[in-house]
Coordinates of C-alpha atoms and ligand atoms in Angstrom, one line a residue:
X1 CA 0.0 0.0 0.0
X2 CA 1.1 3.6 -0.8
X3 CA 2.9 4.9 2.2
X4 CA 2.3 8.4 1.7
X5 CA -1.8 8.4 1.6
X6 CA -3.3 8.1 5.8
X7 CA -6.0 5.2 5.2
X8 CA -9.4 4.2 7.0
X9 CA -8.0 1.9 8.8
X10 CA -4.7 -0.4 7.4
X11 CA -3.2 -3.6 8.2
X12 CA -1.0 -3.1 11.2
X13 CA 1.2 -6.0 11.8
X14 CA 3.1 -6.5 15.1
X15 CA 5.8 -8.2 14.2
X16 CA 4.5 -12.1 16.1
X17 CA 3.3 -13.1 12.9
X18 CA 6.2 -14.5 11.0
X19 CA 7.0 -17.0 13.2
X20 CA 3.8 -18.7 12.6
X21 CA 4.0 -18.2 9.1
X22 CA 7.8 -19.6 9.2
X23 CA 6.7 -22.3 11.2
X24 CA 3.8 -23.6 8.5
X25 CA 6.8 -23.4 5.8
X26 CA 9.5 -25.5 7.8
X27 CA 6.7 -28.3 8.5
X28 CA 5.0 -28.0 5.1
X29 CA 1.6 -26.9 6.2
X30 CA 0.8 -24.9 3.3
X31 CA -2.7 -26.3 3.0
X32 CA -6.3 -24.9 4.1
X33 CA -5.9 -26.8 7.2
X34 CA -3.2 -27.6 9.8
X35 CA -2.3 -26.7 13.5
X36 CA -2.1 -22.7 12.6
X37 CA -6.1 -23.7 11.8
X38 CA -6.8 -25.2 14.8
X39 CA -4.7 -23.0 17.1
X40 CA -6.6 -19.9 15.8
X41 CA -10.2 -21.4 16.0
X42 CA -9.1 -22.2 19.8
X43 CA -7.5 -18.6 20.7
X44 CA -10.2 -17.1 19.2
X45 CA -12.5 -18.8 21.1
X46 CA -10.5 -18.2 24.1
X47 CA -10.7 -14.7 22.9
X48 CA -14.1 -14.2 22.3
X49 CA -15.8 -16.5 24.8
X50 CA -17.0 -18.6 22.8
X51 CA -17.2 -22.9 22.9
X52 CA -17.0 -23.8 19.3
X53 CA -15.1 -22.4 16.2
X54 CA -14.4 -22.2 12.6
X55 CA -12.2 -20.0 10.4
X56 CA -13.0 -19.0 7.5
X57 CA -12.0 -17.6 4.4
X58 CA -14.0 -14.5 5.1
X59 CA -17.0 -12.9 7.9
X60 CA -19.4 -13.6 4.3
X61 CA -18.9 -17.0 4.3
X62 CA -19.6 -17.4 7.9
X63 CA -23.1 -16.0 7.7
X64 CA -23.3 -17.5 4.3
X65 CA -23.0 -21.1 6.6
X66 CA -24.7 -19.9 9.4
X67 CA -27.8 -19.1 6.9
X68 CA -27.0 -22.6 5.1
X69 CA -27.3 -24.6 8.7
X70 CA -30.2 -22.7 9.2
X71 CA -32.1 -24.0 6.2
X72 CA -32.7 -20.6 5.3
X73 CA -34.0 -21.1 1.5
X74 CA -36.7 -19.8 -1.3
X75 CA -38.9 -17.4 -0.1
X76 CA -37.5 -17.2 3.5
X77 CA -37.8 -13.7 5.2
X78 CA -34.8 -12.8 7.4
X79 CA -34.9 -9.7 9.5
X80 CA -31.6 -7.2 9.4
X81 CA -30.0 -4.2 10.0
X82 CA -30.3 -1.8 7.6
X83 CA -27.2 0.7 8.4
X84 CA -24.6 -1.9 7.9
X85 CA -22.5 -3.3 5.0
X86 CA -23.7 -5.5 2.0
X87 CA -21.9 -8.7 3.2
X88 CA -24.5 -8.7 6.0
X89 CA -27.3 -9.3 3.6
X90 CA -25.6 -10.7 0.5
X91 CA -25.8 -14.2 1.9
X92 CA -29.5 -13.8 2.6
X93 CA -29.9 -13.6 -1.2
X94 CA -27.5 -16.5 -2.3
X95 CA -29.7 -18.9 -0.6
X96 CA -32.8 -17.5 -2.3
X97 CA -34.0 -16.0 0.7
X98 CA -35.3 -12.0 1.1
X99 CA -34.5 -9.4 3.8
X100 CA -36.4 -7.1 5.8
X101 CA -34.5 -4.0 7.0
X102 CA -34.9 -2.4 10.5
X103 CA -33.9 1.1 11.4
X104 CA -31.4 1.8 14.1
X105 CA -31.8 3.5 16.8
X106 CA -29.9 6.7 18.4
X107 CA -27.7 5.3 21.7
X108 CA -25.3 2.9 19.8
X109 CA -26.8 3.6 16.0
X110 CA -27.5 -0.2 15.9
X111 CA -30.8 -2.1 15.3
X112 CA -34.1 -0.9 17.3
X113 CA -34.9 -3.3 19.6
X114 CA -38.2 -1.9 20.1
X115 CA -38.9 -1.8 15.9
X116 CA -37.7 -5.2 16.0
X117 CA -40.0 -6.3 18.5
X118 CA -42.4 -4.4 16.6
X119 CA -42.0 -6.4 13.6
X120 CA -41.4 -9.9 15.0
X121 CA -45.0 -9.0 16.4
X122 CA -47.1 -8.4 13.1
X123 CA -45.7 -11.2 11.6
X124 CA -46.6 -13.5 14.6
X125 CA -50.2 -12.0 13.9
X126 CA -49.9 -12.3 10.1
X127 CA -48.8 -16.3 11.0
X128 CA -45.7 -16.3 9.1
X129 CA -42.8 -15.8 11.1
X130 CA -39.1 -14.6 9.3
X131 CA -36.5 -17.4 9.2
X132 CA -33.6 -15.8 11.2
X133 CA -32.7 -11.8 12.8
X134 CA -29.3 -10.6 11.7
X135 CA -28.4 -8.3 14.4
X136 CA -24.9 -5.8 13.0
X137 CA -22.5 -4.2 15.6
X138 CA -21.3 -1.4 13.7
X139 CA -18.0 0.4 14.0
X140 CA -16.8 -1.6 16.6
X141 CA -19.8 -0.9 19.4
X142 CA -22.5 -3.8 20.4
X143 CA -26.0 -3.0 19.9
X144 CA -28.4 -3.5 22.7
X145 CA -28.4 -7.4 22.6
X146 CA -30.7 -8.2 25.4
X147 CA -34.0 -7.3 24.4
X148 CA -33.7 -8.1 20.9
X149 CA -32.6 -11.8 22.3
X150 CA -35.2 -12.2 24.3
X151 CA -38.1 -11.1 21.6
X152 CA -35.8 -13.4 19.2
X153 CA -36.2 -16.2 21.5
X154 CA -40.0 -15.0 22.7
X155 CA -41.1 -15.7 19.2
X156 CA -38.5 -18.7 18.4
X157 CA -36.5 -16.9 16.1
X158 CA -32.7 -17.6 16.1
X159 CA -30.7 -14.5 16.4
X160 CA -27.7 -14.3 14.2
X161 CA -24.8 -11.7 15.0
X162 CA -22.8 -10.0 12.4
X163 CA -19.7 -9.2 14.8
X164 CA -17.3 -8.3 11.9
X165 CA -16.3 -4.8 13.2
X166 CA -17.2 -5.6 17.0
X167 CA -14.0 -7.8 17.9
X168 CA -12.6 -5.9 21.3
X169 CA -16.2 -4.6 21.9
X170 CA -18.1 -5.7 25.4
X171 CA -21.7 -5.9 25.7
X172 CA -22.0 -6.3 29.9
X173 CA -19.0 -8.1 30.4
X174 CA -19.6 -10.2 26.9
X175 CA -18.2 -10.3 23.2
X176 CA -20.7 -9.5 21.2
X177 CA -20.8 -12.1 18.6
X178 CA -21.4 -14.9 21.4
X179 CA -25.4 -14.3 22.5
X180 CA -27.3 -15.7 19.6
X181 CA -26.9 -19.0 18.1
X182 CA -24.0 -18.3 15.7
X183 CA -21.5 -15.0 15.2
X184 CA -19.8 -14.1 12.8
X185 CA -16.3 -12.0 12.5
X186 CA -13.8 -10.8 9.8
X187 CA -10.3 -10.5 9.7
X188 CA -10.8 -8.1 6.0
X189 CA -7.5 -6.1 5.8
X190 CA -9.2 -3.1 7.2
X191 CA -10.9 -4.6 10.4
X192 CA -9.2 -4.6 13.7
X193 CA -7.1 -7.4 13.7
X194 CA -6.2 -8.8 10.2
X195 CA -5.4 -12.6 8.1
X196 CA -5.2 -9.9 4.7
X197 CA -8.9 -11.6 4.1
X198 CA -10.4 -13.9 6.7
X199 CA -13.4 -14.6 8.8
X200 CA -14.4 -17.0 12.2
X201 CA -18.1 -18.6 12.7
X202 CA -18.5 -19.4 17.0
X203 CA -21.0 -21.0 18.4
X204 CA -22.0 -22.5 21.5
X205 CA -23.8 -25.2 19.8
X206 CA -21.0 -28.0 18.4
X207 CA -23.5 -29.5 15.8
X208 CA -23.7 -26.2 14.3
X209 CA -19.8 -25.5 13.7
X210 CA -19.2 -29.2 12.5
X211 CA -21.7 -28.8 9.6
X212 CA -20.6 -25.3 9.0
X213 CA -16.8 -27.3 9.3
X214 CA -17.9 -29.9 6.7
X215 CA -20.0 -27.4 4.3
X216 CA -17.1 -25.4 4.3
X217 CA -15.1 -28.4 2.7
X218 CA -16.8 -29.1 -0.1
X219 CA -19.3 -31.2 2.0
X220 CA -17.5 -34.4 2.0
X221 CA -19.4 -37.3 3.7
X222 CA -17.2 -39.4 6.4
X223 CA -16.1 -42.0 3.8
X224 CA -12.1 -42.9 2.3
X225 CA -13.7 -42.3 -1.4
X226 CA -14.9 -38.7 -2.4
X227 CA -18.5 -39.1 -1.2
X228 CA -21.2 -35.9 -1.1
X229 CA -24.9 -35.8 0.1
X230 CA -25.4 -32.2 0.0
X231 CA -23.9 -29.4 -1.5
X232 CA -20.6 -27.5 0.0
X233 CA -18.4 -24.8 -1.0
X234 CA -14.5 -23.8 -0.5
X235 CA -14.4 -21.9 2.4
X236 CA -11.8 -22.5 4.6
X237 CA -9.1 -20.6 5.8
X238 CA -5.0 -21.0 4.7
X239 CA -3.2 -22.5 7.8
X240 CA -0.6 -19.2 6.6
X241 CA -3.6 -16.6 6.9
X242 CA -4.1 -18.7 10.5
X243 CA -0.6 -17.7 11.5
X244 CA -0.9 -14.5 10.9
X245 CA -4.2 -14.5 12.5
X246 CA -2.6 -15.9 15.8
X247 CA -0.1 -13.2 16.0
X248 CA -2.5 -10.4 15.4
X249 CA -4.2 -11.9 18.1
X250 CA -1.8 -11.5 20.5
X251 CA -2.1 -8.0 20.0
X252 CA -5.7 -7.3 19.9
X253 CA -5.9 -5.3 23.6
X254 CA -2.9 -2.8 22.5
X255 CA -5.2 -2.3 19.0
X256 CA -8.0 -1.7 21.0
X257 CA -6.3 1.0 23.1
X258 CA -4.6 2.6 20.5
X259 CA -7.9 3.3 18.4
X260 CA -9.5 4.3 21.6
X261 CA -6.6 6.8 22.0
X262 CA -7.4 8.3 18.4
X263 CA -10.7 8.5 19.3
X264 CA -10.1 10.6 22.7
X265 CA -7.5 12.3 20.3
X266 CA -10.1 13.7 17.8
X267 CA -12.6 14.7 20.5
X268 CA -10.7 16.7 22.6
X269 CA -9.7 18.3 19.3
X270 CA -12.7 18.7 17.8
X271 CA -15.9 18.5 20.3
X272 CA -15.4 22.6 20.4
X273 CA -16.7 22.8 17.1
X274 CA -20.2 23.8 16.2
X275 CA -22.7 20.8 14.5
X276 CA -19.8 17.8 15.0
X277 CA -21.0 15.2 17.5
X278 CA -19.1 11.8 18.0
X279 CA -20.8 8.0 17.4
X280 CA -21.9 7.8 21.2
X281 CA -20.1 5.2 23.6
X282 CA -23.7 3.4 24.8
X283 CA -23.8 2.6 28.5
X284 CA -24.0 -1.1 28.4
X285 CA -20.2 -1.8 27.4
X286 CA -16.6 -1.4 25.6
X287 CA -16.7 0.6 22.0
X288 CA -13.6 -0.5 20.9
X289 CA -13.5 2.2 18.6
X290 CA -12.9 0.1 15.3
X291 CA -13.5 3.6 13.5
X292 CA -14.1 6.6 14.9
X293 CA -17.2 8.4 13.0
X294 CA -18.3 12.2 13.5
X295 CA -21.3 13.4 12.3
X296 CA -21.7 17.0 10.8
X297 CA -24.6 19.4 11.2
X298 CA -24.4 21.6 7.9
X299 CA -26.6 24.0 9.0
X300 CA -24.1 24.7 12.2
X301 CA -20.9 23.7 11.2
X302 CA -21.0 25.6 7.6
X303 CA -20.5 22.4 5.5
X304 CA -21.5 19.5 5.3
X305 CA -19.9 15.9 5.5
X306 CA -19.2 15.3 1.7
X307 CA -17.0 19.2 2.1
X308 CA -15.0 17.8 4.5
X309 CA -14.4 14.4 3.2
X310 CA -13.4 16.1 -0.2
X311 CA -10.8 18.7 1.8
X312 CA -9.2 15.3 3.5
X313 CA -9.3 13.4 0.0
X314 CA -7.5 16.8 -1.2
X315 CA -4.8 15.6 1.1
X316 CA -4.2 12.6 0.4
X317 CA -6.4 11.1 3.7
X318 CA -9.0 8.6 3.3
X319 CA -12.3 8.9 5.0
X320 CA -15.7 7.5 4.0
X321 CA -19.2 8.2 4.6
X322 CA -21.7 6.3 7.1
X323 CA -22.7 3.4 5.3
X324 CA -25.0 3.8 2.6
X325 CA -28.3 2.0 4.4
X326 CA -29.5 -1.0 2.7
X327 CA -33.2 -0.3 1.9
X328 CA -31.7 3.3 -0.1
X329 CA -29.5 0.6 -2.0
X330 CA -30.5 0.0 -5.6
X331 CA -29.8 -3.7 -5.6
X332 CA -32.3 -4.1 -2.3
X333 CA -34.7 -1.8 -3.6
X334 CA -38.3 -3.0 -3.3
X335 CA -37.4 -4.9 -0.4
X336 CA -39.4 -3.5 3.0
X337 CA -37.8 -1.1 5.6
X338 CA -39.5 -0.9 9.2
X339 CA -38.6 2.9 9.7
X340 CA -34.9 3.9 8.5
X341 CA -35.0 7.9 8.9
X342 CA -32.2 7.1 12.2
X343 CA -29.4 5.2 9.3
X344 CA -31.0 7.8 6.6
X345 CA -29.9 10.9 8.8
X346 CA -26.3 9.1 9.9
X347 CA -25.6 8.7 6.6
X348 CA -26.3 12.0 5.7
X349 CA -24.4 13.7 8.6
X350 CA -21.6 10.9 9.3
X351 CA -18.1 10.5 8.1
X352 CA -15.3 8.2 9.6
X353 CA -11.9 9.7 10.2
X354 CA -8.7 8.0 9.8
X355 CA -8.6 5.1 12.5
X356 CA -5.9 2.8 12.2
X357 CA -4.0 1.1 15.3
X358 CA -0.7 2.6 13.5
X359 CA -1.5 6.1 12.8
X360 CA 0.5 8.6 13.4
X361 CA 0.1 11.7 15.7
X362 CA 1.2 13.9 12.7
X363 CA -1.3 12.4 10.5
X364 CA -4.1 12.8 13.3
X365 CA -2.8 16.5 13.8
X366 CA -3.5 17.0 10.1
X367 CA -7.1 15.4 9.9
X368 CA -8.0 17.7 12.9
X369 CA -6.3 21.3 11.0
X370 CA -8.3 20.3 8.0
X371 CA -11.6 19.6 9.9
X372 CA -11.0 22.7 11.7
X373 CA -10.4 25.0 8.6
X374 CA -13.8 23.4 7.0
X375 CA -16.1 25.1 9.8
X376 CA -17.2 28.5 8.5
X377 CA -19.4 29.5 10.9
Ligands
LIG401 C1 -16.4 -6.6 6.9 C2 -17.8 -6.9 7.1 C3 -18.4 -8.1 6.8 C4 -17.7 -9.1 5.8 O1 -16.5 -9.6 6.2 P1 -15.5 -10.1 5.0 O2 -14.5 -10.8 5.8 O3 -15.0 -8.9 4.3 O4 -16.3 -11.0 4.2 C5 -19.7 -8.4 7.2 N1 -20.4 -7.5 7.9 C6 -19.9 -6.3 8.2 C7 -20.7 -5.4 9.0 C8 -18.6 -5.9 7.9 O5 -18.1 -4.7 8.2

């Protein structure tokens, strides 16, 4: 990657992953499985709290398998997120299925229990319950997992969680990624720890994980010939991306700190400032801060968030709006939203600054002059 251009949020190796990598040359492991594998689905689970693992060759083909085990199919309605990224309703679609976007709400800008609820509610009264809820944790903060578990499991509907920017975060003590029946994370060159591309599925329930194990393999039936009873793909991680996986591991809690500092960094710098407010911190647990995202009231700051992304691109520094929210997509258009103004408005309004575990103070000192010089009023 250029050196010269500050990014969202680049790999940031520590320097403990060669070893691994070294090690799964000298023995010959270069092969989508091997101890690296197994030794990262165990950390992990260490990690995360979690009993059962699988890595992945990315966070989509977790919930892809996670979908797959839950016989989502044809005509299936499953109930997400709409302020989130594609991947967390792309594999909705690959099995055939359709989704149903709910709005977020304003404490930790992640899914509305209460809409949710809402939701679950008609459809119990309309007799046709959706298959599955895929609940997002967005930039690195849980949403309010509790009452959207307990309507999940009120109305028998297993709860999902898309935990790909949420590793480090706490929800009361917990990961989230580890209430529901499956999780999913991703180890994507710009998430907080990195494989280059990579993803985990955990579980509590071991049947779950061993079919997701054996789907991901190309669904090979215990037998010494090539045998298959049901379809599979080639999912499974390298035991190198593993290795590199266990030593970004190791260094997960510094991460988290350091993008915590840059957060505490650009709000002391910039809370002064008339119309910018900061993603809040909600009162149940960690943020870990995976990006830190601003948003930007036009009216009193005297531009608006495209302005000041523009000035930073002028510089060679990469931010990026609030996601785009599904149900304003054009590929998931004519697919039903249950409210959405909350994601319309933080998309809008919101911009994520510079974020990496490895950037430097100069470069933060830069993004804060050129957000400074933007506000005109
Ligand atoms: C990154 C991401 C994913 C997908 O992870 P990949 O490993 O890139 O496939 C899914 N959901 C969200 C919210 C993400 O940010």
């Amino acid at each position: 990657m250029a050196t010269d251009r500050v990014y969202l949020s680049p790999p940031h190796m520590s320097g403990h992953e060669q070893a691994y990598i070294q090690e799964a040359f000298a023995t010959n492991w270069v092969a989508p499985l091997g101890p690296n594998v197994d030794a990262f689905e165990q950390e992990f689970c260490e990690v995360v709290g979690a009993r059962y693992a699988v890595a992945l060759s990315s966070g989509t083909a977790a919930l892809h398998l996670a979908l797959r085990h839950l016989g989502i199919g044809p005509g299936d309605e499953v109930l997400v997120s709409t302020l989130t990224f594609s991947a967390s309703v792309n594999p909705i679609l690959y099995q055939g299925g359709y989704p149903t976007f709910i709005d977020s709400e304003t404490d930790s800008w992640n899914m509305n229990p209460a809409l949710l609820a809402e939701t679950l509610h008609q459809r119990a009264q309309q007799g046709k319950l959706p298959k599955a809820v895929i609940l997002v944790h967005l930039y690195g903060q849980s949403a309010d997992i509790d009452p959207i578990l307990a309507v999940c499991q009120q109305y028998g509907v297993p709860l999902i969680e898309d935990a790909a920017e949420a590793l480090g975060a706490t929800y009361k003590g917990k990961t989230p990624g580890t209430s529901g029946i499956a999780g999913i994370f991703s180890f994507n060159g710009n998430k907080i720890i990195t494989t280059s591309g990579g993803g985990m599925l955990v579980s509590d329930d071991e049947a779950l994980i061993s079919h997701a194990r054996k789907l991901a393999t190309q669904a090979r039936d215990p037998a010494p010939h090539y045998q298959h009873s049901e379809i599979g793909y080639n999912y499974r991680l390298s035991n190198i991306l593993a290795g590199i996986g266990r030593g970004q591991l190791q260094v997960l809690e510094d991460y988290i700190l350091a993008r915590r500092a840059n957060f505490a960094y650009y709000r002391e710098e910039l809370s002064d400032l008339p119309g910018i407010a900061f993603m809040p911190e909600a009162p149940w647990g960690r943020h870990s801060r995976w990006l830190t995202v601003i948003t930007i009231d036009p009216a009193q700051f005297g531009a608006d968030r495209e302005t000041v992304r523009l000035a930073l691109e002028a510089e060679n520094i990469e931010a990026r709006p609030v996601w785009k929210p599904m149900h304003l997509q054009p590929i998931f258009a004519g697919y039903e939203a249950v409210g959405g103004d909350v994601a319309e408005t933080l998309f809008a309004n919101g911009l994520c600054l510079p974020s990496g575990s490895n950037l430097h103070p100069k470069d933060r000192e830069r993004v804060v002059k050129i957000v400074r010089c933007c506000n005109t009023i």
